[in-house]
């Protein structure tokens, strides 16, 4: 069974940093590209970042480019999102998803990031 | 960036009746590999997204056959043949043809 479990969310002050993790199991993690998507409170879904299976290519939304870094450790079956210079508008639930079909076929339950002073 | 526009944004439906959601993209979603990466996701209250349909019309594993997708180029439709209570939630179209990936605004399906 495919499982994705996010962790690392919490309350952080504006300008602060946070590192999200996504632990994958139930599939060959190293064979799949992965996505991060977020959802601000009461709002719709927003794609954040994607990374290919061997980390050769990384893509970012303009809203996070230069502040967020996506990475992975295939030996640990883990996906990461390093977030710096956080802003109030980064407050959201962050979901990791397995990339398939130009979409995401499996998604974690999400981790909440709150940026507030 | 490709803009995805969904209509309607809210859809009250009677149980057992059909429902339809439209999604229009600001440019063609045909990829250079010949595929059209248009998908539909469902998000029930308090839940993560769930993939329903990929590449316009392919139902994902475990998705009931009352869900169907159609369309081409820039115009796409999700249809539910007979709405059930468990279908309540928000439905999103998403394009994965070109980065940045983009979602529609979401359509809230509710029971009358």
JSON list of C-alpha atoms in Angstrom, two decimals:
[
{"chain": "A", "resi": 1, "resn": "UNK", "atom": "CA", "xyz": [0.00, 0.00, 0.00]},
{"chain": "A", "resi": 2, "resn": "UNK", "atom": "CA", "xyz": [1.37, 3.39, -1.00]},
{"chain": "A", "resi": 3, "resn": "UNK", "atom": "CA", "xyz": [1.81, 5.68, 2.00]},
{"chain": "A", "resi": 4, "resn": "UNK", "atom": "CA", "xyz": [3.08, 9.23, 2.22]},
{"chain": "A", "resi": 5, "resn": "UNK", "atom": "CA", "xyz": [3.47, 10.87, 5.62]},
{"chain": "A", "resi": 6, "resn": "UNK", "atom": "CA", "xyz": [4.39, 14.53, 5.94]},
{"chain": "A", "resi": 7, "resn": "UNK", "atom": "CA", "xyz": [5.99, 16.05, 9.02]},
{"chain": "A", "resi": 8, "resn": "UNK", "atom": "CA", "xyz": [7.83, 19.17, 10.11]},
{"chain": "A", "resi": 9, "resn": "UNK", "atom": "CA", "xyz": [5.05, 21.73, 10.02]},
{"chain": "A", "resi": 10, "resn": "UNK", "atom": "CA", "xyz": [4.44, 24.20, 12.82]},
{"chain": "A", "resi": 11, "resn": "UNK", "atom": "CA", "xyz": [4.35, 27.84, 13.84]},
{"chain": "A", "resi": 12, "resn": "UNK", "atom": "CA", "xyz": [7.19, 30.03, 12.59]},
{"chain": "A", "resi": 13, "resn": "UNK", "atom": "CA", "xyz": [7.78, 33.77, 12.60]},
{"chain": "A", "resi": 14, "resn": "UNK", "atom": "CA", "xyz": [7.92, 35.79, 9.38]},
{"chain": "A", "resi": 15, "resn": "UNK", "atom": "CA", "xyz": [11.41, 35.55, 7.93]},
{"chain": "A", "resi": 16, "resn": "UNK", "atom": "CA", "xyz": [11.98, 32.20, 9.61]},
{"chain": "A", "resi": 17, "resn": "UNK", "atom": "CA", "xyz": [12.77, 28.78, 8.17]},
{"chain": "A", "resi": 18, "resn": "UNK", "atom": "CA", "xyz": [11.24, 25.33, 8.30]},
{"chain": "A", "resi": 19, "resn": "UNK", "atom": "CA", "xyz": [12.03, 21.96, 6.75]},
{"chain": "A", "resi": 20, "resn": "UNK", "atom": "CA", "xyz": [9.20, 19.66, 5.75]},
{"chain": "A", "resi": 21, "resn": "UNK", "atom": "CA", "xyz": [9.70, 15.94, 5.29]},
{"chain": "A", "resi": 22, "resn": "UNK", "atom": "CA", "xyz": [7.65, 13.32, 3.50]},
{"chain": "A", "resi": 23, "resn": "UNK", "atom": "CA", "xyz": [8.27, 9.66, 4.31]},
{"chain": "A", "resi": 24, "resn": "UNK", "atom": "CA", "xyz": [7.30, 7.29, 1.52]},
{"chain": "A", "resi": 25, "resn": "UNK", "atom": "CA", "xyz": [6.55, 3.57, 1.67]},
{"chain": "A", "resi": 26, "resn": "UNK", "atom": "CA", "xyz": [4.80, 0.88, -0.32]},
{"chain": "A", "resi": 27, "resn": "UNK", "atom": "CA", "xyz": [6.45, 1.65, -3.65]},
{"chain": "A", "resi": 28, "resn": "UNK", "atom": "CA", "xyz": [9.90, 2.04, -5.22]},
{"chain": "A", "resi": 29, "resn": "UNK", "atom": "CA", "xyz": [10.46, 5.66, -4.22]},
{"chain": "A", "resi": 30, "resn": "UNK", "atom": "CA", "xyz": [13.56, 6.09, -6.36]},
{"chain": "A", "resi": 31, "resn": "UNK", "atom": "CA", "xyz": [11.56, 5.44, -9.54]},
{"chain": "A", "resi": 32, "resn": "UNK", "atom": "CA", "xyz": [9.11, 8.31, -9.18]},
{"chain": "A", "resi": 33, "resn": "UNK", "atom": "CA", "xyz": [9.10, 12.07, -9.46]},
{"chain": "A", "resi": 34, "resn": "UNK", "atom": "CA", "xyz": [7.47, 13.78, -6.50]},
{"chain": "A", "resi": 35, "resn": "UNK", "atom": "CA", "xyz": [5.38, 16.91, -5.93]},
{"chain": "A", "resi": 36, "resn": "UNK", "atom": "CA", "xyz": [4.62, 19.39, -3.18]},
{"chain": "A", "resi": 37, "resn": "UNK", "atom": "CA", "xyz": [1.27, 21.13, -3.30]},
{"chain": "A", "resi": 38, "resn": "UNK", "atom": "CA", "xyz": [-0.18, 23.51, -0.71]},
{"chain": "A", "resi": 39, "resn": "UNK", "atom": "CA", "xyz": [-3.56, 24.79, 0.37]},
{"chain": "A", "resi": 40, "resn": "UNK", "atom": "CA", "xyz": [-4.02, 28.04, 2.27]},
{"chain": "A", "resi": 41, "resn": "UNK", "atom": "CA", "xyz": [-6.86, 28.07, 4.81]},
{"chain": "A", "resi": 42, "resn": "UNK", "atom": "CA", "xyz": [-10.20, 28.04, 2.99]},
{"chain": "A", "resi": 43, "resn": "UNK", "atom": "CA", "xyz": [-8.51, 28.30, -0.42]},
{"chain": "A", "resi": 44, "resn": "UNK", "atom": "CA", "xyz": [-7.80, 26.05, -3.37]},
{"chain": "A", "resi": 45, "resn": "UNK", "atom": "CA", "xyz": [-4.83, 23.88, -4.27]},
{"chain": "A", "resi": 46, "resn": "UNK", "atom": "CA", "xyz": [-1.56, 25.45, -5.41]},
{"chain": "A", "resi": 47, "resn": "UNK", "atom": "CA", "xyz": [1.35, 23.53, -6.92]},
{"chain": "A", "resi": 48, "resn": "UNK", "atom": "CA", "xyz": [4.61, 24.41, -5.16]},
{"chain": "A", "resi": 49, "resn": "UNK", "atom": "CA", "xyz": [7.45, 22.26, -6.47]},
{"chain": "A", "resi": 50, "resn": "UNK", "atom": "CA", "xyz": [8.41, 19.02, -8.22]},
{"chain": "A", "resi": 51, "resn": "UNK", "atom": "CA", "xyz": [11.56, 16.92, -8.39]},
{"chain": "A", "resi": 52, "resn": "UNK", "atom": "CA", "xyz": [12.47, 14.11, -10.75]},
{"chain": "A", "resi": 53, "resn": "UNK", "atom": "CA", "xyz": [13.39, 10.63, -9.55]},
{"chain": "A", "resi": 54, "resn": "UNK", "atom": "CA", "xyz": [17.17, 11.16, -9.55]},
{"chain": "A", "resi": 55, "resn": "UNK", "atom": "CA", "xyz": [16.98, 14.84, -8.57]},
{"chain": "A", "resi": 56, "resn": "UNK", "atom": "CA", "xyz": [18.18, 15.87, -12.02]},
{"chain": "A", "resi": 57, "resn": "UNK", "atom": "CA", "xyz": [15.42, 18.43, -12.44]},
{"chain": "A", "resi": 58, "resn": "UNK", "atom": "CA", "xyz": [13.64, 20.61, -9.91]},
{"chain": "A", "resi": 59, "resn": "UNK", "atom": "CA", "xyz": [10.78, 22.96, -10.63]},
{"chain": "A", "resi": 60, "resn": "UNK", "atom": "CA", "xyz": [9.26, 25.72, -8.53]},
{"chain": "A", "resi": 61, "resn": "UNK", "atom": "CA", "xyz": [6.28, 28.04, -8.51]},
{"chain": "A", "resi": 62, "resn": "UNK", "atom": "CA", "xyz": [7.28, 31.68, -8.96]},
{"chain": "A", "resi": 63, "resn": "UNK", "atom": "CA", "xyz": [5.80, 32.41, -5.53]},
{"chain": "A", "resi": 64, "resn": "UNK", "atom": "CA", "xyz": [8.47, 30.28, -3.81]},
{"chain": "A", "resi": 65, "resn": "UNK", "atom": "CA", "xyz": [11.40, 30.39, -6.22]},
{"chain": "A", "resi": 66, "resn": "UNK", "atom": "CA", "xyz": [14.60, 31.44, -4.49]},
{"chain": "A", "resi": 67, "resn": "UNK", "atom": "CA", "xyz": [13.13, 30.76, -1.03]},
{"chain": "A", "resi": 68, "resn": "UNK", "atom": "CA", "xyz": [12.15, 27.07, -1.10]},
{"chain": "A", "resi": 69, "resn": "UNK", "atom": "CA", "xyz": [14.35, 24.11, -2.05]},
{"chain": "A", "resi": 70, "resn": "UNK", "atom": "CA", "xyz": [13.01, 20.67, -2.88]},
{"chain": "A", "resi": 71, "resn": "UNK", "atom": "CA", "xyz": [15.26, 17.65, -2.35]},
{"chain": "A", "resi": 72, "resn": "UNK", "atom": "CA", "xyz": [15.09, 13.93, -1.79]},
{"chain": "A", "resi": 73, "resn": "UNK", "atom": "CA", "xyz": [17.08, 11.07, -0.30]},
{"chain": "A", "resi": 74, "resn": "UNK", "atom": "CA", "xyz": [16.28, 7.90, -2.20]},
{"chain": "A", "resi": 75, "resn": "UNK", "atom": "CA", "xyz": [18.21, 5.79, 0.29]},
{"chain": "A", "resi": 76, "resn": "UNK", "atom": "CA", "xyz": [15.87, 7.01, 3.02]},
{"chain": "A", "resi": 77, "resn": "UNK", "atom": "CA", "xyz": [12.70, 7.04, 0.88]},
{"chain": "A", "resi": 78, "resn": "UNK", "atom": "CA", "xyz": [12.20, 10.66, 1.85]},
{"chain": "A", "resi": 79, "resn": "UNK", "atom": "CA", "xyz": [11.23, 13.91, 0.19]},
{"chain": "A", "resi": 80, "resn": "UNK", "atom": "CA", "xyz": [12.00, 17.32, 1.67]},
{"chain": "A", "resi": 81, "resn": "UNK", "atom": "CA", "xyz": [11.01, 20.94, 1.30]},
{"chain": "A", "resi": 82, "resn": "UNK", "atom": "CA", "xyz": [13.38, 23.48, 2.84]},
{"chain": "A", "resi": 83, "resn": "UNK", "atom": "CA", "xyz": [11.51, 26.74, 3.31]},
{"chain": "A", "resi": 84, "resn": "UNK", "atom": "CA", "xyz": [13.31, 30.00, 4.13]},
{"chain": "A", "resi": 85, "resn": "UNK", "atom": "CA", "xyz": [12.30, 33.68, 4.32]},
{"chain": "A", "resi": 86, "resn": "UNK", "atom": "CA", "xyz": [8.80, 32.56, 5.18]},
{"chain": "A", "resi": 87, "resn": "UNK", "atom": "CA", "xyz": [5.91, 34.98, 4.73]},
{"chain": "A", "resi": 88, "resn": "UNK", "atom": "CA", "xyz": [2.38, 35.10, 6.08]},
{"chain": "A", "resi": 89, "resn": "UNK", "atom": "CA", "xyz": [1.13, 34.06, 2.64]},
{"chain": "A", "resi": 90, "resn": "UNK", "atom": "CA", "xyz": [3.04, 30.78, 2.94]},
{"chain": "A", "resi": 91, "resn": "UNK", "atom": "CA", "xyz": [0.61, 29.71, 5.68]},
{"chain": "A", "resi": 92, "resn": "UNK", "atom": "CA", "xyz": [-0.99, 26.54, 4.34]},
{"chain": "A", "resi": 93, "resn": "UNK", "atom": "CA", "xyz": [-1.33, 22.80, 4.61]},
{"chain": "A", "resi": 94, "resn": "UNK", "atom": "CA", "xyz": [1.50, 21.26, 2.57]},
{"chain": "A", "resi": 95, "resn": "UNK", "atom": "CA", "xyz": [0.82, 17.95, 0.82]},
{"chain": "A", "resi": 96, "resn": "UNK", "atom": "CA", "xyz": [3.40, 15.69, -0.78]},
{"chain": "A", "resi": 97, "resn": "UNK", "atom": "CA", "xyz": [2.28, 13.58, -3.69]},
{"chain": "A", "resi": 98, "resn": "UNK", "atom": "CA", "xyz": [3.67, 10.91, -5.98]},
{"chain": "A", "resi": 99, "resn": "UNK", "atom": "CA", "xyz": [3.88, 12.30, -9.48]},
{"chain": "A", "resi": 100, "resn": "UNK", "atom": "CA", "xyz": [2.14, 10.30, -12.17]},
{"chain": "A", "resi": 101, "resn": "UNK", "atom": "CA", "xyz": [0.27, 11.16, -15.37]},
{"chain": "A", "resi": 102, "resn": "UNK", "atom": "CA", "xyz": [1.18, 14.84, -15.03]},
{"chain": "A", "resi": 103, "resn": "UNK", "atom": "CA", "xyz": [-0.69, 14.84, -11.73]},
{"chain": "A", "resi": 104, "resn": "UNK", "atom": "CA", "xyz": [-0.44, 13.13, -8.38]},
{"chain": "A", "resi": 105, "resn": "UNK", "atom": "CA", "xyz": [-1.83, 9.67, -7.89]},
{"chain": "A", "resi": 106, "resn": "UNK", "atom": "CA", "xyz": [-1.23, 9.36, -4.15]},
{"chain": "A", "resi": 107, "resn": "UNK", "atom": "CA", "xyz": [-1.14, 12.12, -1.55]},
{"chain": "A", "resi": 108, "resn": "UNK", "atom": "CA", "xyz": [-0.23, 12.39, 2.11]},
{"chain": "A", "resi": 109, "resn": "UNK", "atom": "CA", "xyz": [-2.52, 13.82, 4.78]},
{"chain": "A", "resi": 110, "resn": "UNK", "atom": "CA", "xyz": [-0.60, 17.09, 4.86]},
{"chain": "A", "resi": 111, "resn": "UNK", "atom": "CA", "xyz": [1.27, 19.15, 7.43]},
{"chain": "A", "resi": 112, "resn": "UNK", "atom": "CA", "xyz": [0.23, 22.63, 8.53]},
{"chain": "A", "resi": 113, "resn": "UNK", "atom": "CA", "xyz": [2.66, 25.53, 8.33]},
{"chain": "A", "resi": 114, "resn": "UNK", "atom": "CA", "xyz": [1.62, 28.74, 10.07]},
{"chain": "A", "resi": 115, "resn": "UNK", "atom": "CA", "xyz": [3.69, 31.88, 9.58]},
{"chain": "A", "resi": 116, "resn": "UNK", "atom": "CA", "xyz": [2.79, 34.47, 12.19]},
{"chain": "A", "resi": 117, "resn": "UNK", "atom": "CA", "xyz": [4.44, 36.75, 14.70]},
{"chain": "B", "resi": 1, "resn": "UNK", "atom": "CA", "xyz": [1.45, 30.25, -17.04]},
{"chain": "B", "resi": 2, "resn": "UNK", "atom": "CA", "xyz": [-1.59, 28.22, -18.10]},
{"chain": "B", "resi": 3, "resn": "UNK", "atom": "CA", "xyz": [-4.76, 29.47, -16.44]},
{"chain": "B", "resi": 4, "resn": "UNK", "atom": "CA", "xyz": [-7.41, 26.88, -15.62]},
{"chain": "B", "resi": 5, "resn": "UNK", "atom": "CA", "xyz": [-10.99, 28.15, -15.34]},
{"chain": "B", "resi": 6, "resn": "UNK", "atom": "CA", "xyz": [-13.72, 25.98, -13.86]},
{"chain": "B", "resi": 7, "resn": "UNK", "atom": "CA", "xyz": [-17.48, 26.43, -14.08]},
{"chain": "B", "resi": 8, "resn": "UNK", "atom": "CA", "xyz": [-19.60, 26.40, -12.07]},
{"chain": "B", "resi": 9, "resn": "UNK", "atom": "CA", "xyz": [-17.85, 27.22, -8.80]},
{"chain": "B", "resi": 10, "resn": "UNK", "atom": "CA", "xyz": [-20.74, 25.76, -6.85]},
{"chain": "B", "resi": 11, "resn": "UNK", "atom": "CA", "xyz": [-23.08, 22.96, -7.86]},
{"chain": "B", "resi": 12, "resn": "UNK", "atom": "CA", "xyz": [-26.08, 21.94, -5.73]},
{"chain": "B", "resi": 13, "resn": "UNK", "atom": "CA", "xyz": [-27.26, 18.55, -6.94]},
{"chain": "B", "resi": 14, "resn": "UNK", "atom": "CA", "xyz": [-30.07, 16.20, -5.95]},
{"chain": "B", "resi": 15, "resn": "UNK", "atom": "CA", "xyz": [-28.99, 12.71, -4.91]},
{"chain": "B", "resi": 16, "resn": "UNK", "atom": "CA", "xyz": [-29.23, 10.32, -7.84]},
{"chain": "B", "resi": 17, "resn": "UNK", "atom": "CA", "xyz": [-29.09, 13.10, -10.41]},
{"chain": "B", "resi": 18, "resn": "UNK", "atom": "CA", "xyz": [-26.18, 13.82, -12.76]},
{"chain": "B", "resi": 19, "resn": "UNK", "atom": "CA", "xyz": [-23.60, 16.57, -12.29]},
{"chain": "B", "resi": 20, "resn": "UNK", "atom": "CA", "xyz": [-21.19, 18.16, -14.71]},
{"chain": "B", "resi": 21, "resn": "UNK", "atom": "CA", "xyz": [-18.17, 20.43, -14.20]},
{"chain": "B", "resi": 22, "resn": "UNK", "atom": "CA", "xyz": [-16.35, 22.24, -16.98]},
{"chain": "B", "resi": 23, "resn": "UNK", "atom": "CA", "xyz": [-12.71, 23.25, -17.12]},
{"chain": "B", "resi": 24, "resn": "UNK", "atom": "CA", "xyz": [-11.13, 25.45, -19.73]},
{"chain": "B", "resi": 25, "resn": "UNK", "atom": "CA", "xyz": [-7.40, 26.07, -20.16]},
{"chain": "B", "resi": 26, "resn": "UNK", "atom": "CA", "xyz": [-5.89, 29.29, -21.50]},
{"chain": "B", "resi": 27, "resn": "UNK", "atom": "CA", "xyz": [-3.85, 27.29, -24.02]},
{"chain": "B", "resi": 28, "resn": "UNK", "atom": "CA", "xyz": [-3.80, 23.82, -25.47]},
{"chain": "B", "resi": 29, "resn": "UNK", "atom": "CA", "xyz": [-2.82, 21.07, -23.03]},
{"chain": "B", "resi": 30, "resn": "UNK", "atom": "CA", "xyz": [-1.48, 18.76, -25.72]},
{"chain": "B", "resi": 31, "resn": "UNK", "atom": "CA", "xyz": [2.09, 17.88, -24.74]},
{"chain": "B", "resi": 32, "resn": "UNK", "atom": "CA", "xyz": [4.87, 17.41, -27.27]},
{"chain": "B", "resi": 33, "resn": "UNK", "atom": "CA", "xyz": [4.69, 13.67, -26.48]},
{"chain": "B", "resi": 34, "resn": "UNK", "atom": "CA", "xyz": [1.10, 13.62, -27.78]},
{"chain": "B", "resi": 35, "resn": "UNK", "atom": "CA", "xyz": [-0.56, 13.19, -24.39]},
{"chain": "B", "resi": 36, "resn": "UNK", "atom": "CA", "xyz": [-2.91, 15.69, -22.77]},
{"chain": "B", "resi": 37, "resn": "UNK", "atom": "CA", "xyz": [-2.14, 15.93, -19.09]},
{"chain": "B", "resi": 38, "resn": "UNK", "atom": "CA", "xyz": [-5.47, 17.05, -17.73]},
{"chain": "B", "resi": 39, "resn": "UNK", "atom": "CA", "xyz": [-6.58, 15.45, -14.50]},
{"chain": "B", "resi": 40, "resn": "UNK", "atom": "CA", "xyz": [-9.48, 15.77, -12.07]},
{"chain": "B", "resi": 41, "resn": "UNK", "atom": "CA", "xyz": [-9.05, 15.53, -8.31]},
{"chain": "B", "resi": 42, "resn": "UNK", "atom": "CA", "xyz": [-11.63, 15.31, -5.55]},
{"chain": "B", "resi": 43, "resn": "UNK", "atom": "CA", "xyz": [-11.11, 16.75, -2.10]},
{"chain": "B", "resi": 44, "resn": "UNK", "atom": "CA", "xyz": [-13.58, 15.71, 0.55]},
{"chain": "B", "resi": 45, "resn": "UNK", "atom": "CA", "xyz": [-13.86, 17.93, 3.65]},
{"chain": "B", "resi": 46, "resn": "UNK", "atom": "CA", "xyz": [-10.78, 17.61, 5.83]},
{"chain": "B", "resi": 47, "resn": "UNK", "atom": "CA", "xyz": [-9.09, 15.19, 3.41]},
{"chain": "B", "resi": 48, "resn": "UNK", "atom": "CA", "xyz": [-6.14, 15.35, 1.01]},
{"chain": "B", "resi": 49, "resn": "UNK", "atom": "CA", "xyz": [-6.73, 15.45, -2.72]},
{"chain": "B", "resi": 50, "resn": "UNK", "atom": "CA", "xyz": [-7.69, 12.20, -4.42]},
{"chain": "B", "resi": 51, "resn": "UNK", "atom": "CA", "xyz": [-7.01, 11.50, -8.08]},
{"chain": "B", "resi": 52, "resn": "UNK", "atom": "CA", "xyz": [-10.16, 10.60, -10.01]},
{"chain": "B", "resi": 53, "resn": "UNK", "atom": "CA", "xyz": [-9.32, 11.01, -13.69]},
{"chain": "B", "resi": 54, "resn": "UNK", "atom": "CA", "xyz": [-6.00, 11.40, -15.51]},
{"chain": "B", "resi": 55, "resn": "UNK", "atom": "CA", "xyz": [-5.13, 12.22, -19.12]},
{"chain": "B", "resi": 56, "resn": "UNK", "atom": "CA", "xyz": [-8.63, 13.54, -19.78]},
{"chain": "B", "resi": 57, "resn": "UNK", "atom": "CA", "xyz": [-10.63, 10.34, -19.48]},
{"chain": "B", "resi": 58, "resn": "UNK", "atom": "CA", "xyz": [-8.77, 7.58, -17.62]},
{"chain": "B", "resi": 59, "resn": "UNK", "atom": "CA", "xyz": [-10.29, 6.59, -14.31]},
{"chain": "B", "resi": 60, "resn": "UNK", "atom": "CA", "xyz": [-7.74, 6.00, -11.57]},
{"chain": "B", "resi": 61, "resn": "UNK", "atom": "CA", "xyz": [-7.70, 2.73, -9.64]},
{"chain": "B", "resi": 62, "resn": "UNK", "atom": "CA", "xyz": [-10.75, 2.28, -7.40]},
{"chain": "B", "resi": 63, "resn": "UNK", "atom": "CA", "xyz": [-12.71, 5.22, -8.82]},
{"chain": "B", "resi": 64, "resn": "UNK", "atom": "CA", "xyz": [-16.37, 4.34, -9.43]},
{"chain": "B", "resi": 65, "resn": "UNK", "atom": "CA", "xyz": [-17.50, 4.22, -13.04]},
{"chain": "B", "resi": 66, "resn": "UNK", "atom": "CA", "xyz": [-20.13, 6.91, -12.40]},
{"chain": "B", "resi": 67, "resn": "UNK", "atom": "CA", "xyz": [-17.20, 9.35, -12.83]},
{"chain": "B", "resi": 68, "resn": "UNK", "atom": "CA", "xyz": [-16.15, 10.10, -16.39]},
{"chain": "B", "resi": 69, "resn": "UNK", "atom": "CA", "xyz": [-13.97, 12.66, -18.10]},
{"chain": "B", "resi": 70, "resn": "UNK", "atom": "CA", "xyz": [-14.00, 14.00, -21.63]},
{"chain": "B", "resi": 71, "resn": "UNK", "atom": "CA", "xyz": [-12.70, 16.81, -23.77]},
{"chain": "B", "resi": 72, "resn": "UNK", "atom": "CA", "xyz": [-9.77, 17.84, -25.89]},
{"chain": "B", "resi": 73, "resn": "UNK", "atom": "CA", "xyz": [-7.38, 20.73, -26.45]},
{"chain": "B", "resi": 74, "resn": "UNK", "atom": "CA", "xyz": [-8.61, 23.43, -24.09]},
{"chain": "B", "resi": 75, "resn": "UNK", "atom": "CA", "xyz": [-12.09, 22.28, -23.04]},
{"chain": "B", "resi": 76, "resn": "UNK", "atom": "CA", "xyz": [-12.72, 19.47, -20.61]},
{"chain": "B", "resi": 77, "resn": "UNK", "atom": "CA", "xyz": [-15.62, 18.06, -18.60]},
{"chain": "B", "resi": 78, "resn": "UNK", "atom": "CA", "xyz": [-16.05, 15.89, -15.54]},
{"chain": "B", "resi": 79, "resn": "UNK", "atom": "CA", "xyz": [-19.39, 14.12, -15.29]},
{"chain": "B", "resi": 80, "resn": "UNK", "atom": "CA", "xyz": [-20.94, 12.20, -12.43]},
{"chain": "B", "resi": 81, "resn": "UNK", "atom": "CA", "xyz": [-23.77, 10.07, -13.77]},
{"chain": "B", "resi": 82, "resn": "UNK", "atom": "CA", "xyz": [-25.67, 9.72, -10.47]},
{"chain": "B", "resi": 83, "resn": "UNK", "atom": "CA", "xyz": [-24.49, 11.75, -7.49]},
{"chain": "B", "resi": 84, "resn": "UNK", "atom": "CA", "xyz": [-24.12, 9.93, -4.18]},
{"chain": "B", "resi": 85, "resn": "UNK", "atom": "CA", "xyz": [-23.75, 11.44, -0.72]},
{"chain": "B", "resi": 86, "resn": "UNK", "atom": "CA", "xyz": [-20.05, 10.51, -0.60]},
{"chain": "B", "resi": 87, "resn": "UNK", "atom": "CA", "xyz": [-19.39, 12.69, -3.66]},
{"chain": "B", "resi": 88, "resn": "UNK", "atom": "CA", "xyz": [-19.73, 15.89, -1.62]},
{"chain": "B", "resi": 89, "resn": "UNK", "atom": "CA", "xyz": [-16.54, 17.91, -1.74]},
{"chain": "B", "resi": 90, "resn": "UNK", "atom": "CA", "xyz": [-14.51, 20.18, -3.98]},
{"chain": "B", "resi": 91, "resn": "UNK", "atom": "CA", "xyz": [-13.41, 19.11, -7.44]},
{"chain": "B", "resi": 92, "resn": "UNK", "atom": "CA", "xyz": [-10.31, 20.50, -9.14]},
{"chain": "B", "resi": 93, "resn": "UNK", "atom": "CA", "xyz": [-9.02, 20.21, -12.65]},
{"chain": "B", "resi": 94, "resn": "UNK", "atom": "CA", "xyz": [-5.25, 20.30, -12.96]},
{"chain": "B", "resi": 95, "resn": "UNK", "atom": "CA", "xyz": [-2.89, 20.63, -15.90]},
{"chain": "B", "resi": 96, "resn": "UNK", "atom": "CA", "xyz": [0.43, 18.79, -15.83]},
{"chain": "B", "resi": 97, "resn": "UNK", "atom": "CA", "xyz": [1.47, 19.54, -19.40]},
{"chain": "B", "resi": 98, "resn": "UNK", "atom": "CA", "xyz": [3.70, 22.48, -18.61]},
{"chain": "B", "resi": 99, "resn": "UNK", "atom": "CA", "xyz": [5.44, 23.82, -15.51]},
{"chain": "B", "resi": 100, "resn": "UNK", "atom": "CA", "xyz": [4.22, 25.52, -13.44]},
{"chain": "B", "resi": 101, "resn": "UNK", "atom": "CA", "xyz": [1.44, 23.01, -12.97]},
{"chain": "B", "resi": 102, "resn": "UNK", "atom": "CA", "xyz": [-1.83, 24.82, -12.34]},
{"chain": "B", "resi": 103, "resn": "UNK", "atom": "CA", "xyz": [-5.21, 24.04, -10.83]},
{"chain": "B", "resi": 104, "resn": "UNK", "atom": "CA", "xyz": [-8.68, 25.36, -11.46]},
{"chain": "B", "resi": 105, "resn": "UNK", "atom": "CA", "xyz": [-10.33, 27.36, -8.67]},
{"chain": "B", "resi": 106, "resn": "UNK", "atom": "CA", "xyz": [-12.33, 24.34, -7.53]},
{"chain": "B", "resi": 107, "resn": "UNK", "atom": "CA", "xyz": [-16.02, 23.47, -7.81]},
{"chain": "B", "resi": 108, "resn": "UNK", "atom": "CA", "xyz": [-17.92, 22.76, -4.62]},
{"chain": "B", "resi": 109, "resn": "UNK", "atom": "CA", "xyz": [-20.40, 19.93, -5.04]},
{"chain": "B", "resi": 110, "resn": "UNK", "atom": "CA", "xyz": [-23.16, 19.90, -2.47]},
{"chain": "B", "resi": 111, "resn": "UNK", "atom": "CA", "xyz": [-26.42, 18.08, -2.05]},
{"chain": "B", "resi": 112, "resn": "UNK", "atom": "CA", "xyz": [-29.68, 20.02, -2.41]}
]
